[in-house]
Coordinates of C-alpha atoms in Angstrom, one line a residue:
M1 CA 60.5 71.2 3.8
A2 CA 59.2 74.2 1.9
E3 CA 59.5 74.3 -1.9
Q4 CA 62.9 75.1 -3.4
S5 CA 63.5 75.5 -7.1
D6 CA 65.1 72.8 -9.1
N7 CA 68.4 74.6 -9.1
G8 CA 68.4 75.0 -5.3
K9 CA 67.5 78.7 -5.3
R10 CA 65.2 80.3 -2.7
R11 CA 61.5 80.3 -3.8
G12 CA 61.5 84.1 -4.2
E13 CA 64.9 84.1 -6.0
A14 CA 63.7 81.5 -8.5
Y15 CA 60.4 83.4 -9.0
F16 CA 62.0 86.7 -9.9
A17 CA 65.1 85.3 -11.7
D18 CA 63.1 83.2 -14.2
E19 CA 64.3 84.2 -17.7
G20 CA 61.0 83.3 -19.5
L21 CA 57.6 85.0 -19.9
W22 CA 56.6 84.5 -16.3
G23 CA 59.8 85.9 -14.9
F24 CA 59.2 89.0 -17.0
I25 CA 55.6 89.3 -15.7
H26 CA 56.7 88.8 -12.1
R27 CA 59.4 91.4 -12.3
S28 CA 57.3 93.9 -14.3
F29 CA 54.3 93.8 -12.0
T30 CA 56.3 93.9 -8.8
K31 CA 58.5 96.8 -10.0
S32 CA 55.3 98.7 -10.8
M33 CA 54.7 98.9 -7.0
G34 CA 58.1 100.7 -6.6
Y35 CA 60.4 97.8 -5.9
T36 CA 63.7 97.8 -7.7
E37 CA 65.9 95.1 -9.3
E38 CA 68.1 95.2 -6.1
D39 CA 65.0 94.6 -4.0
L40 CA 63.9 91.5 -6.0
A41 CA 67.3 89.8 -5.3
K42 CA 66.6 89.8 -1.5
P43 CA 64.8 87.0 0.5
V44 CA 61.0 87.6 0.2
I45 CA 59.5 87.9 3.7
G46 CA 55.8 87.6 3.9
I47 CA 54.1 89.6 6.7
C48 CA 50.8 88.1 7.6
N49 CA 48.8 91.1 8.8
T50 CA 45.5 90.2 10.5
F51 CA 44.5 93.8 11.1
S52 CA 40.7 94.3 11.1
E53 CA 38.4 96.9 12.4
L54 CA 36.2 94.0 13.3
N55 CA 38.9 92.7 15.6
K56 CA 39.7 95.0 18.5
C57 CA 42.6 92.9 19.6
H58 CA 44.3 93.6 16.3
S59 CA 43.5 97.3 15.9
H60 CA 47.1 98.3 16.3
F61 CA 48.7 95.8 13.9
N62 CA 49.3 98.3 11.0
E63 CA 51.8 100.1 13.2
L64 CA 53.4 96.8 14.3
V65 CA 53.8 95.9 10.6
D66 CA 55.8 99.1 10.0
Y67 CA 58.3 98.1 12.6
V68 CA 58.5 94.5 11.3
K69 CA 59.2 95.9 7.9
R70 CA 61.9 98.1 9.3
G71 CA 63.6 95.0 10.8
V72 CA 63.3 93.0 7.6
W73 CA 64.9 95.8 5.5
Q74 CA 67.7 96.1 8.1
A75 CA 68.5 92.5 7.8
G76 CA 68.5 92.5 4.0
G77 CA 65.1 91.1 3.3
L78 CA 62.2 92.2 1.1
P79 CA 59.0 92.6 3.2
M80 CA 55.7 92.0 1.5
E81 CA 52.6 92.4 3.5
F82 CA 49.5 90.3 2.9
P83 CA 46.1 89.7 4.6
T84 CA 44.2 86.7 5.8
I85 CA 40.9 86.6 7.6
S86 CA 40.9 88.0 11.1
I87 CA 38.9 86.5 13.9
G88 CA 37.8 88.8 16.7
E89 CA 36.5 86.9 19.8
P90 CA 33.9 89.4 20.9
Y91 CA 32.4 89.9 17.5
V92 CA 32.2 86.6 15.6
K93 CA 28.9 84.7 15.8
P94 CA 28.1 81.9 16.5
T95 CA 31.7 81.4 17.6
T96 CA 35.2 82.0 16.5
M97 CA 35.9 78.3 16.7
L98 CA 33.9 77.9 13.5
L99 CA 36.5 79.9 11.7
R100 CA 39.8 78.8 13.3
N101 CA 40.3 76.0 10.7
L102 CA 39.3 78.3 7.9
M103 CA 41.9 80.8 9.0
A104 CA 44.5 78.1 9.2
M105 CA 43.6 77.0 5.7
D106 CA 43.7 80.6 4.4
T107 CA 47.1 81.2 5.9
E108 CA 48.6 77.9 4.7
E109 CA 47.4 78.4 1.1
M110 CA 48.7 82.0 1.0
L111 CA 52.1 80.7 2.1
K112 CA 52.2 77.9 -0.4
A113 CA 50.8 79.9 -3.3
H114 CA 53.3 82.8 -3.2
P115 CA 57.1 83.2 -3.6
I116 CA 57.6 83.6 0.1
D117 CA 60.9 82.6 1.6
G118 CA 59.9 83.2 5.2
V119 CA 56.9 84.7 7.1
V120 CA 56.1 86.8 10.1
L121 CA 52.7 85.7 11.5
I122 CA 51.1 88.5 13.4
G123 CA 48.2 87.4 15.7
G124 CA 46.8 88.0 19.1
C125 CA 43.1 87.2 19.6
D126 CA 42.3 83.7 20.8
K127 CA 42.0 81.6 17.6
T128 CA 44.4 83.6 15.5
V129 CA 47.7 82.3 17.0
P130 CA 46.7 78.6 16.9
A131 CA 45.4 79.0 13.4
Q132 CA 48.7 80.5 12.3
L133 CA 50.8 77.9 14.1
M134 CA 48.7 75.1 12.4
A135 CA 49.4 76.8 9.1
A136 CA 53.1 77.1 9.8
A137 CA 53.3 73.4 10.7
S138 CA 51.6 72.5 7.4
A139 CA 53.4 74.9 5.1
N140 CA 56.7 74.4 6.8
I141 CA 58.6 77.5 5.4
P142 CA 60.7 79.5 7.9
A143 CA 58.2 81.3 10.2
I144 CA 58.1 83.4 13.3
V145 CA 55.2 84.5 15.5
L146 CA 54.7 88.1 16.7
T147 CA 51.8 88.5 19.0
G148 CA 50.1 91.9 19.5
G149 CA 50.4 92.0 23.3
P150 CA 47.9 92.4 26.1
M151 CA 46.0 95.5 27.1
L152 CA 47.0 97.6 30.0
N153 CA 45.2 96.7 33.2
G154 CA 41.7 98.2 33.4
R155 CA 41.3 100.6 36.3
L156 CA 38.3 101.6 38.4
N157 CA 38.2 103.2 41.9
G158 CA 41.8 102.2 42.5
R159 CA 41.2 98.6 41.5
S160 CA 42.8 96.7 38.6
L161 CA 40.2 95.1 36.2
G162 CA 40.7 92.3 33.7
A163 CA 38.9 91.4 30.5
C164 CA 36.9 89.3 30.5
T165 CA 37.2 87.9 34.0
D166 CA 35.6 91.0 35.4
C167 CA 33.1 91.2 32.6
Y168 CA 31.5 88.1 34.1
Q169 CA 31.6 89.5 37.6
F170 CA 30.1 92.9 36.7
T171 CA 27.3 91.4 34.7
L172 CA 26.6 88.8 37.4
E173 CA 26.3 91.5 40.0
H174 CA 24.1 93.6 37.7
K175 CA 21.8 90.6 37.2
A176 CA 21.7 90.1 41.0
G177 CA 20.7 93.7 41.5
N178 CA 23.9 94.7 43.2
L179 CA 24.9 97.2 40.4
N180 CA 22.7 99.7 38.6
D181 CA 22.9 100.5 34.9
E182 CA 25.0 103.5 35.4
Q183 CA 27.6 101.6 37.5
L184 CA 27.7 98.9 34.8
A185 CA 28.3 101.5 32.1
T186 CA 31.2 103.0 34.1
A187 CA 32.8 99.6 34.4
E188 CA 32.4 99.1 30.6
N189 CA 34.4 102.3 30.0
A190 CA 37.1 101.3 32.5
I191 CA 37.9 97.7 31.7
C192 CA 39.4 98.0 28.2
R193 CA 41.6 101.1 28.1
S194 CA 44.2 100.4 25.5
D195 CA 45.1 98.4 22.4
G196 CA 45.7 94.7 22.9
H197 CA 44.1 91.4 23.8
C198 CA 42.7 90.3 27.2
M199 CA 45.2 91.0 30.0
V200 CA 44.4 88.0 32.2
M201 CA 45.7 84.5 31.5
G202 CA 42.9 83.8 29.1
T203 CA 43.2 82.1 25.8
A204 CA 45.0 85.0 24.0
S205 CA 47.7 85.3 26.7
T206 CA 47.9 81.5 27.0
M207 CA 48.4 81.1 23.2
A208 CA 51.0 83.9 23.1
S209 CA 52.8 82.1 25.9
I210 CA 52.6 78.8 24.1
A211 CA 54.1 80.4 20.9
E212 CA 57.0 81.5 23.0
A213 CA 57.3 78.2 24.9
L214 CA 57.2 76.3 21.6
G215 CA 60.2 78.3 20.4
M216 CA 58.2 80.0 17.6
A217 CA 58.3 83.5 19.1
L218 CA 61.3 85.5 20.4
P219 CA 61.8 85.3 24.1
G220 CA 59.8 87.9 26.0
C221 CA 57.3 88.4 23.2
A222 CA 54.2 87.3 25.0
A223 CA 53.8 89.6 27.9
I224 CA 54.9 93.0 26.7
P225 CA 51.8 95.3 26.9
A226 CA 50.5 96.3 23.5
P227 CA 51.0 100.1 24.0
D228 CA 54.5 99.7 25.5
S229 CA 57.3 100.9 23.2
R230 CA 59.1 97.6 23.8
R231 CA 56.4 95.9 21.8
R232 CA 57.6 98.0 18.8
H233 CA 61.2 97.0 19.6
M234 CA 60.1 93.4 19.6
A235 CA 58.4 93.8 16.2
E236 CA 61.6 95.2 14.7
R237 CA 63.7 92.4 16.2
T238 CA 61.2 89.9 14.9
G239 CA 61.6 91.3 11.4
R240 CA 65.3 91.0 11.6
Q241 CA 65.2 87.5 12.9
I242 CA 63.0 86.0 10.2
V243 CA 65.6 87.0 7.6
N244 CA 68.2 85.1 9.7
L245 CA 65.9 82.1 9.9
V246 CA 65.6 82.1 6.1
K247 CA 69.4 82.3 5.6
A248 CA 69.8 79.5 8.1
D249 CA 66.9 77.5 6.6
I250 CA 65.4 76.8 10.0
R251 CA 61.8 75.6 9.6
P252 CA 58.8 75.2 11.9
R253 CA 59.0 71.4 12.0
E254 CA 62.6 71.6 13.3
I255 CA 61.3 73.8 16.1
M256 CA 57.8 72.4 16.9
T257 CA 58.9 68.9 17.9
E258 CA 57.2 66.5 20.4
A259 CA 59.6 67.7 23.1
A260 CA 58.8 71.4 22.3
L261 CA 55.1 70.5 22.6
E262 CA 55.8 69.1 26.0
N263 CA 57.5 72.3 27.0
A264 CA 54.5 74.3 25.9
I265 CA 52.2 72.0 27.9
R266 CA 54.3 72.5 31.0
V267 CA 54.4 76.2 30.7
T268 CA 50.6 76.2 30.2
M269 CA 50.1 74.1 33.3
A270 CA 52.4 76.2 35.4
S271 CA 50.6 79.3 34.2
G272 CA 47.0 78.2 35.0
G273 CA 46.4 78.6 31.2
S274 CA 43.2 78.3 29.3
T275 CA 41.5 74.9 28.7
N276 CA 41.3 76.0 25.1
A277 CA 45.0 75.5 24.9
I278 CA 44.5 71.7 24.9
I279 CA 42.3 71.7 21.8
H280 CA 44.7 74.0 20.0
L281 CA 47.9 72.1 21.0
V282 CA 46.3 68.8 19.9
A283 CA 45.4 70.5 16.6
I284 CA 48.9 71.9 16.1
A285 CA 50.4 68.5 16.9
G286 CA 48.1 66.8 14.4
R287 CA 49.4 69.1 11.7
L288 CA 52.9 67.9 12.6
G289 CA 51.8 64.3 12.4
I290 CA 52.1 63.9 16.2
R291 CA 49.4 62.2 18.3
L292 CA 48.9 64.2 21.5
P293 CA 46.6 62.3 23.9
L294 CA 44.8 63.9 26.8
E295 CA 46.8 61.7 29.2
K296 CA 49.9 63.5 28.2
F297 CA 48.4 66.8 29.5
D298 CA 47.2 65.2 32.7
D299 CA 50.6 63.5 33.3
I300 CA 52.4 66.8 32.8
A301 CA 49.9 68.7 34.9
A302 CA 50.4 66.3 37.8
A303 CA 54.2 66.8 37.7
T304 CA 54.1 70.6 37.1
P305 CA 53.5 73.0 40.0
F306 CA 51.2 75.9 39.5
L307 CA 53.5 79.0 39.8
L308 CA 52.0 82.0 38.1
N309 CA 49.8 84.2 40.3
L310 CA 47.6 85.6 37.4
R311 CA 43.9 85.9 37.1
P312 CA 41.5 84.2 36.7
S313 CA 43.4 81.7 38.9
G314 CA 45.5 84.2 40.9
Q315 CA 45.9 87.9 41.8
Y316 CA 47.8 89.7 39.1
Q317 CA 47.6 90.3 35.3
M318 CA 49.8 90.4 32.2
E319 CA 51.2 93.8 33.0
E320 CA 52.7 92.6 36.3
Y321 CA 53.8 89.3 34.6
F322 CA 55.8 91.4 32.1
E323 CA 57.4 93.3 34.9
A324 CA 58.3 90.0 36.7
G325 CA 60.2 88.8 33.6
G326 CA 57.4 87.2 31.5
V327 CA 57.5 83.8 30.0
P328 CA 61.4 83.6 30.1
A329 CA 61.3 84.1 33.8
L330 CA 58.6 81.4 34.3
M331 CA 60.6 79.0 32.0
K332 CA 63.7 79.7 34.0
E333 CA 61.9 78.6 37.2
L334 CA 60.8 75.5 35.3
E335 CA 64.1 74.9 33.6
G336 CA 64.8 71.6 35.3
L337 CA 61.5 70.2 34.0
L338 CA 61.9 71.5 30.4
H339 CA 63.6 69.9 27.4
G340 CA 66.4 72.5 27.3
D341 CA 67.9 71.3 24.0
C342 CA 64.9 72.2 21.9
L343 CA 65.7 74.6 19.0
T344 CA 64.0 78.0 18.9
V345 CA 63.6 80.8 16.4
T346 CA 66.6 82.6 17.9
G347 CA 68.7 79.8 16.3
R348 CA 69.7 78.8 19.9
S349 CA 68.3 76.2 22.3
V350 CA 65.8 76.8 25.1
S351 CA 68.7 76.5 27.7
E352 CA 70.8 79.0 25.8
N353 CA 68.0 81.4 25.7
L354 CA 67.5 81.2 29.5
R355 CA 71.1 82.0 30.4
G356 CA 71.1 85.1 32.6
V357 CA 67.3 85.2 33.0
E358 CA 65.9 86.0 36.5
V359 CA 62.6 86.1 38.2
L360 CA 62.0 89.8 39.1
D361 CA 58.9 89.5 41.3
R362 CA 58.2 86.5 43.5
S363 CA 54.7 87.6 44.3
V364 CA 53.9 87.0 40.6
I365 CA 56.1 84.0 39.8
Y366 CA 56.4 81.6 42.7
P367 CA 59.4 79.4 43.4
L368 CA 59.2 75.8 42.1
D369 CA 59.6 74.5 45.7
Q370 CA 56.9 76.9 47.1
P371 CA 54.2 76.8 44.5
L372 CA 50.7 78.2 44.6
D373 CA 49.5 74.6 44.1
P374 CA 51.5 71.4 43.7
Q375 CA 49.7 70.6 40.4
G376 CA 49.2 72.5 37.1
G377 CA 46.0 74.3 36.3
I378 CA 44.1 71.9 34.0
A379 CA 42.8 68.4 35.0
V380 CA 41.6 65.8 32.6
L381 CA 38.5 64.0 33.9
R382 CA 37.2 60.6 32.7
G383 CA 34.3 58.3 33.5
N384 CA 31.1 57.0 32.0
L385 CA 29.9 60.6 31.4
A386 CA 33.0 61.5 29.3
P387 CA 34.8 58.3 28.1
D388 CA 37.0 60.3 25.8
G389 CA 37.7 63.0 28.4
A390 CA 36.5 66.3 29.8
L391 CA 38.5 69.2 31.2
I392 CA 38.3 71.4 34.2
K393 CA 40.6 74.3 35.2
Q394 CA 41.1 73.1 38.8
T395 CA 42.9 76.2 39.9
A396 CA 39.8 78.3 39.3
V397 CA 37.3 76.0 41.1
S398 CA 35.8 76.9 44.5
P399 CA 37.4 74.5 47.0
H400 CA 34.2 73.1 48.3
L401 CA 33.2 71.9 44.8
K402 CA 36.4 70.0 44.0
K403 CA 34.7 66.9 45.3
H404 CA 30.9 67.0 44.8
R405 CA 27.9 64.9 44.2
G406 CA 24.7 66.5 43.0
R407 CA 21.4 66.1 41.1
A408 CA 21.4 67.0 37.4
V409 CA 19.4 69.9 36.1
V410 CA 19.5 69.4 32.3
F411 CA 19.3 71.8 29.4
E412 CA 18.9 70.2 26.0
S413 CA 20.5 73.0 24.0
P414 CA 21.9 76.5 24.3
A415 CA 18.4 77.9 23.4
D416 CA 16.8 75.8 26.1
L417 CA 19.4 77.1 28.6
E418 CA 18.7 80.7 27.6
R419 CA 14.9 80.2 27.9
R420 CA 14.8 78.5 31.3
I421 CA 17.9 79.3 33.4
D422 CA 16.3 82.2 35.2
D423 CA 12.8 80.7 35.4
P424 CA 11.7 81.2 39.1
E425 CA 10.1 77.7 38.9
L426 CA 13.3 76.0 37.9
D427 CA 13.8 73.0 40.2
V428 CA 17.4 73.8 41.3
D429 CA 19.4 74.4 44.4
E430 CA 23.1 75.2 45.1
S431 CA 24.0 71.5 45.2
S432 CA 22.6 70.8 41.8
V433 CA 24.8 70.0 38.8
L434 CA 23.9 72.1 35.7
V435 CA 24.2 70.1 32.5
L436 CA 24.2 71.6 29.0
K437 CA 23.9 69.3 26.0
N438 CA 24.4 69.9 22.3
A439 CA 27.0 72.6 22.6
G440 CA 29.9 70.7 21.1
P441 CA 31.8 70.8 17.8
K442 CA 28.9 69.6 15.7
G443 CA 26.0 70.4 18.0
A444 CA 26.2 74.1 18.8
P445 CA 27.6 74.5 16.1
A446 CA 31.3 74.7 16.5
M447 CA 31.6 74.5 20.3
P448 CA 31.1 78.1 21.5
E449 CA 32.4 79.5 24.8
I450 CA 29.2 79.0 26.7
G451 CA 30.4 76.4 29.2
Q452 CA 30.3 79.0 32.0
I453 CA 26.6 78.2 32.4
P454 CA 25.0 81.2 34.3
I455 CA 24.0 80.7 37.9
P456 CA 20.2 80.7 38.0
K457 CA 19.0 84.2 39.1
K458 CA 17.1 82.9 42.1
L459 CA 20.3 81.4 43.4
L460 CA 22.3 84.5 42.6
L461 CA 19.9 86.4 44.8
R462 CA 20.7 84.0 47.6
G463 CA 24.5 84.7 47.3
V464 CA 25.5 81.6 45.3
R465 CA 28.4 82.3 43.0
D466 CA 29.7 78.9 41.9
M467 CA 28.1 75.6 41.0
V468 CA 29.3 72.4 39.2
R469 CA 28.5 72.8 35.6
I470 CA 29.0 70.3 32.8
S471 CA 28.9 70.7 29.0
D472 CA 30.4 69.7 25.7
A473 CA 31.1 73.4 25.1
R474 CA 34.2 75.4 25.7
I475 CA 34.9 78.3 28.1
S476 CA 36.9 81.5 27.7
G477 CA 40.3 81.3 29.3
T478 CA 39.1 84.2 31.4
S479 CA 36.3 82.1 33.0
Y480 CA 36.3 80.8 36.6
G481 CA 34.3 78.4 38.6
A482 CA 33.6 74.6 38.7
L483 CA 33.2 74.4 34.9
I484 CA 33.6 70.9 33.3
V485 CA 33.9 71.3 29.5
H486 CA 34.9 69.6 26.3
A487 CA 33.0 66.4 27.4
A488 CA 33.7 63.9 24.6
P489 CA 32.1 62.4 22.7
E490 CA 29.7 65.3 22.5
A491 CA 25.9 64.9 22.9
A492 CA 25.1 65.7 19.2
V493 CA 26.9 62.5 18.1
G494 CA 25.4 60.3 20.8
G495 CA 27.9 60.8 23.6
P496 CA 26.8 59.8 27.1
L497 CA 26.1 63.4 27.9
A498 CA 23.1 63.1 25.5
L499 CA 21.5 60.5 27.9
V500 CA 21.6 62.5 31.1
Q501 CA 18.1 63.3 32.5
D502 CA 16.9 65.6 35.3
G503 CA 17.4 64.1 38.7
D504 CA 20.3 61.8 37.7
M505 CA 23.1 61.9 40.3
I506 CA 26.5 63.0 39.1
E507 CA 29.8 62.6 41.0
L508 CA 32.8 64.9 40.5
D509 CA 36.2 64.1 42.1
I510 CA 39.0 66.2 40.7
A511 CA 41.7 64.6 42.7
A512 CA 40.6 61.2 41.4
R513 CA 40.0 62.6 37.9
R514 CA 36.6 61.1 38.1
L515 CA 33.3 62.2 36.4
H516 CA 30.6 59.6 36.9
L517 CA 26.9 59.4 36.0
E518 CA 25.1 57.2 38.6
V519 CA 22.8 55.4 36.2
E520 CA 22.8 51.7 35.6
A521 CA 24.1 50.5 32.2
D522 CA 20.9 48.9 31.2
E523 CA 19.0 52.1 31.8
L524 CA 21.5 54.0 29.7
A525 CA 21.1 51.4 26.9
R526 CA 17.3 51.9 27.1
R527 CA 17.8 55.7 26.8
R528 CA 20.2 55.3 23.9
E529 CA 17.6 53.3 21.9
Q530 CA 15.2 56.2 22.3
W531 CA 17.8 58.9 21.4
T532 CA 17.7 60.8 18.1
A533 CA 20.4 63.1 16.8
P534 CA 19.5 66.8 16.6
A535 CA 19.0 68.3 13.1
P536 CA 22.2 69.8 11.6
H537 CA 22.6 73.6 11.7
Y538 CA 23.7 73.9 8.1
D539 CA 22.7 72.5 4.7
R540 CA 25.3 74.2 2.5
G541 CA 28.6 76.1 2.4
Y542 CA 31.4 76.2 4.9
G543 CA 29.1 75.5 7.8
L544 CA 28.1 72.2 6.2
L545 CA 31.8 71.4 5.5
Y546 CA 32.5 72.1 9.2
I547 CA 29.9 69.9 10.7
E548 CA 30.6 67.0 8.3
R549 CA 34.4 67.0 8.7
V550 CA 35.3 68.4 12.1
M551 CA 36.8 66.0 14.6
Q552 CA 35.9 65.8 18.3
A553 CA 37.4 67.9 21.1
D554 CA 39.9 65.3 22.1
K555 CA 41.2 65.3 18.5
G556 CA 41.7 69.0 18.4
C557 CA 38.6 70.0 16.4
D558 CA 40.6 70.1 13.2
F559 CA 39.2 68.9 9.9
D560 CA 39.9 65.2 9.4
F561 CA 41.3 65.9 5.8
L562 CA 44.0 68.2 7.2
V563 CA 45.8 65.7 9.3
P564 CA 47.5 62.4 8.4
K565 CA 45.1 59.5 8.0
E566 CA 46.4 57.7 11.1
L567 CA 45.4 60.6 13.3
R568 CA 41.8 60.7 12.1
K569 CA 40.6 57.8 14.3

């Protein structure tokens, strides 16, 4: 539980009521900002504002904060806004994953260091929501998540566009010579036309849905478009509710239980959510002291029909999802498969929250007994090429590639890939399996979203648009295709991926959950004797801390010193 003073007072109350020197200083300095004696007697509500002009997805957060503050004041709390680092997916290099743990640490330490009785965590872009949930699990003071909402659908020539699913498509067709520079620029101007995060079921939408499915955000929060006035209404309600959570002393660890994590996994699978969700959910669970093995995800996926007709695995986008009823409507359809007694930030259970909820559009949310696919979106693959697991979003794979055997075309690093992928002399055909090494947590560094290995240009010109591709990297939740990612252990620590050579035969069988390298064990042992680890990317600073202490993908890529000792192995 969060800290209480020795006399049982709230943290903020004890902080400002102290009769000694420090109480005098606390009151004096705070009153100088315009707060009154009456204000200082209220519950202190921190508002974690991750606004940044370097983060497009959070560009509207200052307005949302105003509405949160309004709700806090209405409910009798004292709102106090504070910043943390903000991670914008399109901007941060080499990858936002390098900074997720830093943001989680930043947020946790801000919560623990200040007299905050409860906190509203405002996030949106891919790594911000998982970082905040990790921090909430560790700090364990009353907390509630408010996401910033998705963009409106992009529009071009009567067609809906989605970032970044169509970003890949437009740039592919430009590379293939089917779009000229002017047409590409027109698409750039049409695809992102409002505030908000990506409007397909990418990582941002997936994590917003997870926050809601976990019970850490108010029902309906995830899908409201960022510019919609109802997003402001949600912000105000969130401000009111955090005060109620403080008064009731309801904390994240009472909400984010093992059963709640299972609910979140089930919603992710029914949604065709991002493969990144698995890394983040494992990391959140680790902060709670819960081991979340990949088999749990696969078991739930096998028993959870795919219901949500959203891109990149379906037809629609978040705007239509909101109009169909959003996450509550999907959860209503899944209600018989959920743990209905889980507590949520409403102070009520999941089942109580779902009373009266209806699915408003069956073309978006399919019935449980008539799903888009009988299994959930993400499959866990195992075999001698990934003994600790690899992931594939099976709902986004071309049907003819779900069972495939092909010859490996190997790239030793991201730089090698960039240098050779479009070489006209590259020995590759459409049946080949593209393999990228040294793109994992320690190797890339920090596991960037480069697992959507480009189709070689000479194959693009022949009309090829999907191939089996394997890496220890991640992919954006907006990606599509036969993309096998998160191969663990990664190549940079000597995982089997490091031993693959050009011409090796690789077998993929999604139905059998099989990923197999057809090379004899003695030959692999010979190759291992000759293998040397790549040079580390950093020799100082946070980067060095990262590569020395980050765990592998199947452990959530958190730092080993931030989870209980028993979860580090």
